[in-house]
Coordinates of C-alpha atoms and ligand atoms in Angstrom, one line a residue:
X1 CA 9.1 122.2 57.0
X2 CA 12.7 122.6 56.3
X3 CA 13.9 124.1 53.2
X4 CA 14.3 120.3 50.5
X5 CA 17.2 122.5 49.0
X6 CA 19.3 122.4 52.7
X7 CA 19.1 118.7 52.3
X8 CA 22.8 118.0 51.2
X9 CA 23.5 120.5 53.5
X10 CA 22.1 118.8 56.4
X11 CA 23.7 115.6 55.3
X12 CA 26.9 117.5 55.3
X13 CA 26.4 118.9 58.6
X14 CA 25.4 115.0 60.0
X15 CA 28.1 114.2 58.5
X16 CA 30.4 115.9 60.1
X17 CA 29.4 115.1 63.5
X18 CA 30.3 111.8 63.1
X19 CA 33.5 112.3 61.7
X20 CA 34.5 114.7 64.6
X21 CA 33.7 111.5 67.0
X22 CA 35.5 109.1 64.6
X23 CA 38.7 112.1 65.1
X24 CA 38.3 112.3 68.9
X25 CA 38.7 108.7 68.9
X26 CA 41.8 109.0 66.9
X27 CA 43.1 111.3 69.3
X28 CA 42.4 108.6 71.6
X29 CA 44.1 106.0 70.2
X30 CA 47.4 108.0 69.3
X31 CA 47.7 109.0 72.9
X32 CA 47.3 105.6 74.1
X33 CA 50.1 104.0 72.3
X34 CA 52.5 107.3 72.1
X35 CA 52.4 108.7 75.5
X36 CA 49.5 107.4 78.0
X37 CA 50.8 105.5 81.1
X38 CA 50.0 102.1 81.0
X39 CA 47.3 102.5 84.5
X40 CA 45.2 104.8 81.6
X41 CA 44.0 101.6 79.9
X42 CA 41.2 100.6 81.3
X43 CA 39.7 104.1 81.6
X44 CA 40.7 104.7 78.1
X45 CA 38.4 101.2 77.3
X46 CA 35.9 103.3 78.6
X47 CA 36.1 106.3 76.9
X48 CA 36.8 104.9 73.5
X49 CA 33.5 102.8 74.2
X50 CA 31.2 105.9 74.6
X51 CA 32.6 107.3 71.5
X52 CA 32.2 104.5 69.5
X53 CA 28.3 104.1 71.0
X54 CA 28.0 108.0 70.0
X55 CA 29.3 107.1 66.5
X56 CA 27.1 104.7 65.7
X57 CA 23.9 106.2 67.4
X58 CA 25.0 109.2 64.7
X59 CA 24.9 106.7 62.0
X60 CA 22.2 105.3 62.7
X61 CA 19.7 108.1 63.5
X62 CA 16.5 108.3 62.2
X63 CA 17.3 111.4 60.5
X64 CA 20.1 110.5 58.7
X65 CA 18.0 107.5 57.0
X66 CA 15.3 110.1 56.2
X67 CA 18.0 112.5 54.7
X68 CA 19.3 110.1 52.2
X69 CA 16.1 108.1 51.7
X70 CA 14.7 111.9 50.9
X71 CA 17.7 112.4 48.5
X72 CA 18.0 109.1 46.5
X73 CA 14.0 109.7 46.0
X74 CA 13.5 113.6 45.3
X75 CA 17.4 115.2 44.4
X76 CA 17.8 118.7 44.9
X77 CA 15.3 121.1 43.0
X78 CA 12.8 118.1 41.8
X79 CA 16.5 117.0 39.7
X80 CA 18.6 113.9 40.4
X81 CA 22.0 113.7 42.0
X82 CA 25.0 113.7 40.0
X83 CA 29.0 113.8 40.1
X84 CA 30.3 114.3 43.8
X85 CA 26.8 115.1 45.2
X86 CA 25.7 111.4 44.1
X87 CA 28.7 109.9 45.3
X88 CA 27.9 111.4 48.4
X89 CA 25.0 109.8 49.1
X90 CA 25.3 106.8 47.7
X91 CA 29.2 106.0 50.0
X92 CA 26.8 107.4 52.6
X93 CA 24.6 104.8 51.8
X94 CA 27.2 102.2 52.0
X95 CA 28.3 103.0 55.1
X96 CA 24.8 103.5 56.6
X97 CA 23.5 100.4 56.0
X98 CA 26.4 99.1 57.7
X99 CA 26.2 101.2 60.9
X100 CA 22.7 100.1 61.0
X101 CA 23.0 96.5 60.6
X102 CA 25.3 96.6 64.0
X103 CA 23.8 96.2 67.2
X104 CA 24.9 99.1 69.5
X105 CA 25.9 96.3 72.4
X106 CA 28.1 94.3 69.8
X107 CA 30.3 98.0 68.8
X108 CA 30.9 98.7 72.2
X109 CA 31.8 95.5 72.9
X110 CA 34.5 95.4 69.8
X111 CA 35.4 98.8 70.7
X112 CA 36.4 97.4 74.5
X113 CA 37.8 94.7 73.5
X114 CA 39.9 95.8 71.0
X115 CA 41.7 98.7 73.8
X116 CA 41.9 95.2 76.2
X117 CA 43.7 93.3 73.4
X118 CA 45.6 95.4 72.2
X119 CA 47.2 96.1 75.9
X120 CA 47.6 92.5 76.5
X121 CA 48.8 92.1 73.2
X122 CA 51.6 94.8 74.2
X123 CA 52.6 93.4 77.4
X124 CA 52.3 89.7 76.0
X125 CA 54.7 90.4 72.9
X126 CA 57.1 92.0 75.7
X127 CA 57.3 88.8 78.1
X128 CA 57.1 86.6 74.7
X129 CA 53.8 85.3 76.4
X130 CA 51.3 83.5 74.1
X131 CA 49.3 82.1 76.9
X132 CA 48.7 85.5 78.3
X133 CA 47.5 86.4 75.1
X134 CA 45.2 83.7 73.7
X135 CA 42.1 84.3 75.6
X136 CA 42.2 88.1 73.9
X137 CA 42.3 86.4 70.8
X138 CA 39.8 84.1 71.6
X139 CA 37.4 87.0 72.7
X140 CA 38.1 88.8 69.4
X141 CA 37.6 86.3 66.9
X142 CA 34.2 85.4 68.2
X143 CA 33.8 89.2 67.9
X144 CA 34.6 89.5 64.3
X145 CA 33.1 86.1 63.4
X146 CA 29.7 88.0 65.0
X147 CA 30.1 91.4 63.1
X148 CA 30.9 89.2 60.2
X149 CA 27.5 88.0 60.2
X150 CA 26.1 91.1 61.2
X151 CA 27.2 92.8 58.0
X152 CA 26.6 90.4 55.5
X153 CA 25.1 87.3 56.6
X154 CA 24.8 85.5 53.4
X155 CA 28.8 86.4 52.7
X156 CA 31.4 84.1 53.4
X157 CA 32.7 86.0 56.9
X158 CA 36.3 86.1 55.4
X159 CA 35.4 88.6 52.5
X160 CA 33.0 90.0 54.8
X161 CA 35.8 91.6 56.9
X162 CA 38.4 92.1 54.0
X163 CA 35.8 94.4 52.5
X164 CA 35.7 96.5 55.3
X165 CA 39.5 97.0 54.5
X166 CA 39.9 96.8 51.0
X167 CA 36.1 97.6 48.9
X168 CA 35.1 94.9 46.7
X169 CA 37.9 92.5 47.4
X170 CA 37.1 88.9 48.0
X171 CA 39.3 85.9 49.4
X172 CA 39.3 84.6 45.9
X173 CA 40.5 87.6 44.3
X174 CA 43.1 87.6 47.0
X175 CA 44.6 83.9 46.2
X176 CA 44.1 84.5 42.2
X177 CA 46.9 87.3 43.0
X178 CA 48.7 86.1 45.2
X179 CA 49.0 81.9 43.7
X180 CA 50.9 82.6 40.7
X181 CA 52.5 85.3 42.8
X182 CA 54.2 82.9 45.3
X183 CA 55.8 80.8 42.8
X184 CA 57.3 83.5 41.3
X185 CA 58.6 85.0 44.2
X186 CA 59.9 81.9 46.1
X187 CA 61.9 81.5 42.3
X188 CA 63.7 84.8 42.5
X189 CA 64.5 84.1 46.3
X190 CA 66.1 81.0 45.3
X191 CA 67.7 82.2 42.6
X192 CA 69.2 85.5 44.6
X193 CA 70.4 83.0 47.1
X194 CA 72.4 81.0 44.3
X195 CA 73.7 84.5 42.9
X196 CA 77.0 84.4 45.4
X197 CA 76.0 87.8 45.6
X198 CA 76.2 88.7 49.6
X199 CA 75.6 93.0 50.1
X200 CA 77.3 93.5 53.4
X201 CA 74.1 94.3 55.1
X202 CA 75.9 94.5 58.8
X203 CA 76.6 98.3 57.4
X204 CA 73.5 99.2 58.5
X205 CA 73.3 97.6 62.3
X206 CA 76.8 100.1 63.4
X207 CA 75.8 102.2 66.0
X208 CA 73.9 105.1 64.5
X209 CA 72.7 107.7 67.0
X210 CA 68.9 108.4 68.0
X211 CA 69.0 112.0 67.2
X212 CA 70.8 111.8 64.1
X213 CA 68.7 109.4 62.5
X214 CA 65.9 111.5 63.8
X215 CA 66.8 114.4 62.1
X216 CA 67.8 112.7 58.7
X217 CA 64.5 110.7 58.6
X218 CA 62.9 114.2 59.1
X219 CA 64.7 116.0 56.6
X220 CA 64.1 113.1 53.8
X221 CA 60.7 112.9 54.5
X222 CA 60.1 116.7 54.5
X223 CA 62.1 117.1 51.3
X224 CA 59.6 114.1 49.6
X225 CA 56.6 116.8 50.3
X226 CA 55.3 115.4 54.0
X227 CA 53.9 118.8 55.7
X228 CA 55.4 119.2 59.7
X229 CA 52.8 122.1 59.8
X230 CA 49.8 119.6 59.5
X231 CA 51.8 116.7 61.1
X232 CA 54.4 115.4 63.5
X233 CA 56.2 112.5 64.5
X234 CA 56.7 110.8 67.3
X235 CA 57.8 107.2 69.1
X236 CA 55.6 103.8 69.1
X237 CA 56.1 100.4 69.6
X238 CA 54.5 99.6 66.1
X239 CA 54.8 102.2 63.6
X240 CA 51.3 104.0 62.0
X241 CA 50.6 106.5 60.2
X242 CA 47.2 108.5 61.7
X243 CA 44.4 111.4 60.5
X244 CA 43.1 113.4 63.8
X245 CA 41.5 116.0 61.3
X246 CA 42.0 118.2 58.6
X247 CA 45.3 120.1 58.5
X248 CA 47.0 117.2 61.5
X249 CA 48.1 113.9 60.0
X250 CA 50.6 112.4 62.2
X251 CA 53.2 109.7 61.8
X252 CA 55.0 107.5 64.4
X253 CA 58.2 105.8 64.2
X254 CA 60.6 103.4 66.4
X255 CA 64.2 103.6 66.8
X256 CA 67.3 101.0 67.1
X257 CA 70.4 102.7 67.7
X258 CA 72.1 99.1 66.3
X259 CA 70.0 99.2 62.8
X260 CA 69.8 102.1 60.6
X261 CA 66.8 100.5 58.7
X262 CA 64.1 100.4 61.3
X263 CA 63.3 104.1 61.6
X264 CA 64.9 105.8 58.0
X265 CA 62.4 103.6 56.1
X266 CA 59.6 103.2 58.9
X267 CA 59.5 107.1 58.9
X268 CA 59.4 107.1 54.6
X269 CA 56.9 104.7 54.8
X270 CA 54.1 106.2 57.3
X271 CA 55.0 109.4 55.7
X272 CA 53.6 108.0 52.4
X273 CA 50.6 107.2 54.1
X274 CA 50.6 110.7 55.6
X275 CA 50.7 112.8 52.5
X276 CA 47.9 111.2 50.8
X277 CA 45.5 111.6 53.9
X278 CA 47.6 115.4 54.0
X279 CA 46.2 115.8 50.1
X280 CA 42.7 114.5 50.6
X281 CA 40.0 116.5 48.4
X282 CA 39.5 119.4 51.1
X283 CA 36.0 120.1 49.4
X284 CA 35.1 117.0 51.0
X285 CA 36.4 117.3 54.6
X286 CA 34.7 116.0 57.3
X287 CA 32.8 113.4 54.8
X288 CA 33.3 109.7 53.9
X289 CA 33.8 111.0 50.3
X290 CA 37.2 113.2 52.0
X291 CA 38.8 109.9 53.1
X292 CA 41.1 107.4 51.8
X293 CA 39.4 104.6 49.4
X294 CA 41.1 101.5 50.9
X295 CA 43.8 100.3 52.9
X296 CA 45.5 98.7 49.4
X297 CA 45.1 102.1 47.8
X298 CA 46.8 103.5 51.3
X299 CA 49.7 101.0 51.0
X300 CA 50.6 101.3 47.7
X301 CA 51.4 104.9 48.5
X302 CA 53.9 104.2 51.7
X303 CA 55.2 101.1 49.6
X304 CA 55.8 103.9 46.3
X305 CA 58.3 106.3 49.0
X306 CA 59.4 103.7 50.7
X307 CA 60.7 101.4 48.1
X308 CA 60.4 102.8 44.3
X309 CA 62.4 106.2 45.8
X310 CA 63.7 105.4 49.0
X311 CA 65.6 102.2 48.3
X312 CA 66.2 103.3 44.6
X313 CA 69.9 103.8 43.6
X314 CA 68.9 106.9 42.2
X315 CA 67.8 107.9 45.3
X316 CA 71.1 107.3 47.2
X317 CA 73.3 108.9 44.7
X318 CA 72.0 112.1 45.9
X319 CA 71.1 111.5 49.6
X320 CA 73.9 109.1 50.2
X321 CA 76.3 111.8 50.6
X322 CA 74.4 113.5 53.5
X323 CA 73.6 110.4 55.1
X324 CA 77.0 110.1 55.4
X325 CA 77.8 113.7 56.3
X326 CA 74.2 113.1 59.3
X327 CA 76.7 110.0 61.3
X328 CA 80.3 110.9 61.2
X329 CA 82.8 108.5 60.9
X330 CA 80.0 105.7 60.7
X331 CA 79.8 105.6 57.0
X332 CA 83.4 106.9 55.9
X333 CA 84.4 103.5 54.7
X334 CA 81.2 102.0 53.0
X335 CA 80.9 102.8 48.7
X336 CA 77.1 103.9 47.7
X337 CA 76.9 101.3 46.1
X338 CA 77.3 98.5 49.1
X339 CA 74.8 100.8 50.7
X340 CA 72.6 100.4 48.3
X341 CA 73.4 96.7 47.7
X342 CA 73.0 97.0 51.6
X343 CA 69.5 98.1 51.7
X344 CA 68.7 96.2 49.2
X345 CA 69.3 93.1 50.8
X346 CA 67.2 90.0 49.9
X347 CA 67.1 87.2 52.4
X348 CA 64.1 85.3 54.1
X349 CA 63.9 86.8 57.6
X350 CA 61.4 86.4 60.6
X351 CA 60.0 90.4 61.0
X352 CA 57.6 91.0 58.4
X353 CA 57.8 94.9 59.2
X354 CA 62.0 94.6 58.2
X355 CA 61.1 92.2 55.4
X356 CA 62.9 93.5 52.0
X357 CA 60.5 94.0 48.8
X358 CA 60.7 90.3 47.8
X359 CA 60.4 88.1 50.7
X360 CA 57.7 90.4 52.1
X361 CA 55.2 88.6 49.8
X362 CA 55.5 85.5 51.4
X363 CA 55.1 87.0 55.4
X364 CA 51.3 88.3 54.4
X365 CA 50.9 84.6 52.8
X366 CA 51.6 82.8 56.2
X367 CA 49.3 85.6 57.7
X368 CA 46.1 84.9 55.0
X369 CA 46.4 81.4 55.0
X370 CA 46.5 81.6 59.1
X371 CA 43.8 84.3 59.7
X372 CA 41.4 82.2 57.0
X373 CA 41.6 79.2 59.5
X374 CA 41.5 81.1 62.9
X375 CA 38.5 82.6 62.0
X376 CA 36.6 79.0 60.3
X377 CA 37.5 77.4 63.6
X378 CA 40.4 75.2 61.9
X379 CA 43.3 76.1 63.5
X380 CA 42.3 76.3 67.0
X381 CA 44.0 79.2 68.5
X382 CA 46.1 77.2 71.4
X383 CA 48.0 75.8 68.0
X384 CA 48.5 79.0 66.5
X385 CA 52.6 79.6 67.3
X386 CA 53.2 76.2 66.2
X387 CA 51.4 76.5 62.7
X388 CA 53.2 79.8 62.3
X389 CA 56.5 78.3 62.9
X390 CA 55.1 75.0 60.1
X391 CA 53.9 77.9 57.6
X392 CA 57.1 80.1 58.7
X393 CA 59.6 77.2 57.8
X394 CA 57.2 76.0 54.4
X395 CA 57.2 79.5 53.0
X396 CA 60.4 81.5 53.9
X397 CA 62.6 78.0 54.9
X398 CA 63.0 79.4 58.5
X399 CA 61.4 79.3 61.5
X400 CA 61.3 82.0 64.8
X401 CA 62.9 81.0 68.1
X402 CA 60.2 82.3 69.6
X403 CA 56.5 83.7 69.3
X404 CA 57.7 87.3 70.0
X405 CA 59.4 87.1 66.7
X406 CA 56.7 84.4 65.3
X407 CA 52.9 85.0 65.8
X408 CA 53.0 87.7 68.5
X409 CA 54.6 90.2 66.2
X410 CA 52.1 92.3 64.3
X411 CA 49.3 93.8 66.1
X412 CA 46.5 93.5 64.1
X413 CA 44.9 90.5 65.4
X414 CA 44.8 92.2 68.6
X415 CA 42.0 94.7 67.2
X416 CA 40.2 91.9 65.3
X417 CA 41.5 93.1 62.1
X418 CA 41.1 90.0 59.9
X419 CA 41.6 90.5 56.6
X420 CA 43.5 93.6 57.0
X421 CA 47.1 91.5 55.5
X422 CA 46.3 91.4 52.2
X423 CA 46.1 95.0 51.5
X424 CA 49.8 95.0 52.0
X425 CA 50.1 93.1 49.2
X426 CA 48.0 94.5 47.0
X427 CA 49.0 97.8 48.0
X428 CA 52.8 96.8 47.1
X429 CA 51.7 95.1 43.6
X430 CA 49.6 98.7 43.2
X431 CA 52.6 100.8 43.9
X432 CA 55.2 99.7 40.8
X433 CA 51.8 99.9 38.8
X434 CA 51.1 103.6 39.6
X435 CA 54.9 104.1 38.7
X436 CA 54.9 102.6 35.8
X437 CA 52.2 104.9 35.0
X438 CA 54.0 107.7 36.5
X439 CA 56.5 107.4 34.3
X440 CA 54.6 107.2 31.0
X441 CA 53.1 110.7 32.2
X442 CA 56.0 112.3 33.5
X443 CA 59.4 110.4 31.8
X444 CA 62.7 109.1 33.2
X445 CA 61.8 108.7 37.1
X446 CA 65.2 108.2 38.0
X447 CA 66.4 112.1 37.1
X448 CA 63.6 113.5 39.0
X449 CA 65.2 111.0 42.2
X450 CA 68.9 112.0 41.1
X451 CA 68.0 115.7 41.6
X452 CA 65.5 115.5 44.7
X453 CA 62.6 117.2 42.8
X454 CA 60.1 115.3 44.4
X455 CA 57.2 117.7 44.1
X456 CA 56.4 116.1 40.6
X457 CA 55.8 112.6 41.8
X458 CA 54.1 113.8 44.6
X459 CA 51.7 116.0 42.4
X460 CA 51.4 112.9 39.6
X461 CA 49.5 111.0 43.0
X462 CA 47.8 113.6 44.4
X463 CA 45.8 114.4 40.9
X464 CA 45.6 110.7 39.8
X465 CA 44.8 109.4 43.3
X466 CA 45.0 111.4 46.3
X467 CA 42.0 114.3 44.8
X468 CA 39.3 111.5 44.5
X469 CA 39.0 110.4 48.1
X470 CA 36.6 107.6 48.3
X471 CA 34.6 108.9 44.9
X472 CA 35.6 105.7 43.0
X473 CA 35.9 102.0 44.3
X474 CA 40.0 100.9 44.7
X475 CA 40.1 99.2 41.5
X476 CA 38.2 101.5 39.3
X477 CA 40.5 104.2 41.1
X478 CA 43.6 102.1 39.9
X479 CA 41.7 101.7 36.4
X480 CA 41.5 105.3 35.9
X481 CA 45.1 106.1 37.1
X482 CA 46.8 103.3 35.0
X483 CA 44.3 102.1 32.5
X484 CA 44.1 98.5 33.7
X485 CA 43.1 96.5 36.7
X486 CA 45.5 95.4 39.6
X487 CA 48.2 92.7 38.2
X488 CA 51.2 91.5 39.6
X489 CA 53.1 91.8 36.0
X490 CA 54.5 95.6 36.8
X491 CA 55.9 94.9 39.9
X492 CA 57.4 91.2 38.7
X493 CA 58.7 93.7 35.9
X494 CA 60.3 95.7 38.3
X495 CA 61.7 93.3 40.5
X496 CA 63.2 91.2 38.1
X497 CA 65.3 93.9 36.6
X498 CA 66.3 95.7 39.7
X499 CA 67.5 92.7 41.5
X500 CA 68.3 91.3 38.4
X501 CA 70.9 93.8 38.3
X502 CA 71.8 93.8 42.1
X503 CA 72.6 90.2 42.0
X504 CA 73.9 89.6 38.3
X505 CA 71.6 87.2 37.3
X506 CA 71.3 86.1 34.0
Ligands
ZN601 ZN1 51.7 100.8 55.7

């Protein structure tokens, strides 16, 4: 008989098998949307299948159930779990029970399907093809109503799948937030647009070199505390942020030599997401206790660098000066404060990814009140572009040309991720709260942008949020960090005044 006292050891060491096959994968994926050649994809199908059969046969190996079933009976010594060790087992649980209510045929199937879609997907968003691209979606919905059910039959299958992003989070949580939210927000976008206040936004789509705004996004996000010597960046079609293992986090970005915005806040953003997976506990590598807690928790750290610094003012007056300096000539004639005004810029546009902090609310609205209907069967998904272009024109007053710009433009339904939306907004909402908190702790946020010391903000996150990993559930994570539960009052706080000020209202 094995030593009792090697148990958590053993469960350590299981562990850690699977996650090496969860990074392999990763690798996987990276290369497939980075550099692979488009004849790779149906041989990469393959091989992402066999890992994800090899994941799940780890998960769901006799002898992990008799490792934790022997922990969450006996402890260690004849004494019960507690702190980290505790967590351990029971997030192991979690996940576990999960695996194991999965049918082998049904995650290689998803795993397929989703390197099949996602091609399509590509190829279809390219030609501005929905046709092409509805029997993928088709395929996957039936998919994730089926692993809906698999994971929790008796749940609606909705919050089944939003859990898997976002832990705990229901549907009705969701639209308590986000109800009051929309009335708010469609308020300050009409009352912006009755301002008379117009930035000059065509400042930012001059012609701004590839290389410069390479190396300025690369400079700004090194300087914010993302580490080059566990990372990299390089060019997608749809920006992401991505862990292949401890000491690599990598981070993707796309460039448009005719708009400055695309890549210098695309790179800030995945580089938020970066440094918290970069400042994950390293006791806990390799385990589910050593990853992120959510995808909200994740956003509202690429929303905090992306927007509360990198669109501040405060921001600008410092880095302005070298952006100018990074494109000759480009810049000489534009004040600091038009480019600020410039980025700043809020108007109801068709891209949710360009979308400024305001209107951004209402693109993952159109996308929960879609995705709810695609996946109860009513909206069929042959009328999907045109009830994009109805919600499109209801919410935001406008409506795309086309479904490249309409429903073909994000890729998540291509991978089956339903549910995934709202975490944007929840992250977002998260992200002023954490500051406001920040700034409690720490003082006047604004002199720490003004001088660039951005170590302090970064260190605020990583001991309030980036140091617990998965020990604590999203919202008693936020809880503990802020001392209350996710509201949309902090952020309405925020936005009010800022673009209060940026378009004079009264
Ligand atoms: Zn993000």
């Amino acid at each position: 008989m094995p030593n009792p006292d090697d148990r958590l050891a053993r469960l350590r060491d299981h562990l850690a098998g699977a996650a090496h096959l969860a990074q392999a994968a990763a690798l996987l994926s990276w290369d497939q949307v980075t550099h692979m050649p488009s004849g790779g994809a149906e041989a990469r199908a393959r091989q992402m299948a066999t890992l994800a059969r090899a994941q799940h046969a780890r998960w769901t190996a006799p002898e992990l159930e008799e490792l934790v079933v022997a922990l969450e009976t006996d402890g260690v010594d004849g004494a019960p779990l507690a702190g980290d060790d505790a967590a351990l087992v029971r997030e192991t649980r979690r996940l576990l029970d999960r695996a194991r209510s999965m049918p082998a045929d049904l995650v290689a199937a998803i795993s397929r399907q989703r390197v099949r879609g996602r091609q399509v997907w590509g190829q279809a968003r390219a030609d501005d093809d929905f046709a092409s691209f509805a029997p993928e979606l088709r395929a996957m919905l039936a998919l994730a109503r089926e692993q809906a059910s698999a994971i929790a039959p008796d749940a609606p299958a909705y919050d089944a799948l939003h859990d898997l992003y976002e832990r705990g989070s229901t549907a009705a949580r969701v639209a308590a937030l986000f109800d009051p939210l929309r009335d708010e927000v469609r308020a300050l976008v009409v009352a912006i647009g009755a301002s008379g206040v117009r930035p000059d936004a065509g400042i930012l789509r001059r012609e701004f070199p590839e290389a410069a705004q390479e190396a300025f996004a690369v400079a700004t996000v090194r300087e914010m505390g993302y580490d080059f010597t566990r990372g990299r960046l390089d060019r997608t079609v749809h920006p992401f942020a991505i862990r292949i293992g401890a000491g690599d986090v990598r981070i993707t970005t796309r460039y448009r030599t005719d708009f400055l915005g695309s890549a210098l806040f695309g790179t800030i953003h995945e580089a938020g997401h970066a440094m918290y997976e970069q400042n994950l506990p390293a006791q806990h590598v390799d385990t589910p206790l050593g990853g992120s807690v959510s995808l909200g928790i994740h956003e509202s750290q690429s929303r905090l660098w992306e927007n509360l610094v990198g669109r501040s003012p405060a921001f600008w007056e410092r880095a302005y000066p070298r952006l100018q300096a990074a494109f000759p000539g480009v810049l000489d004639d534009v004040r600091s404060e038009a480019f600020v005004a410039a980025v700043n810029e809020v108007r109801p546009s068709l891209i949710r990814v360009e979308a400024d902090e305001i209107t951004y609310h209402l693109h993952v609205m159109l996308r929960f009140d879609l995705e709810r209907a695609l996946l109860d069967g009513s909206l069929a998904v042959d009328d999907l572009p045109g009830a994009w272009r109805e919600r499109s024109r209801a919410l935001l007053g406008i409506e795309p040309p086309n479904d490249r710009e309409g429903c073909l433009q994000d890729v998540h339904w291509s991978q089956g991720m339903v549910g995934y939306f709202p975490t944007y907004s929840l992250g977002t909402l998260a992200s002023v709260q954490l500051w406001e908190a920040m700034a409690r702790d720490l003082g006047d946020l604004d002199e720490f942008l003004r001088e660039g010391r951005f170590a302090p903000l970064l260190g605020w996150l990583v001991e309030h949020v980036h140091a617990h990993g998965s020990r604590h559930e999203p919202e008693e994570l936020l809880r503990r960090a802020t001392g209350a539960p996710l509201s949309s009052e902090p952020y309405l706080r925020y936005v009010r005044a800022k673009y209060g000020a940026l378009y004079r209202l009264a």
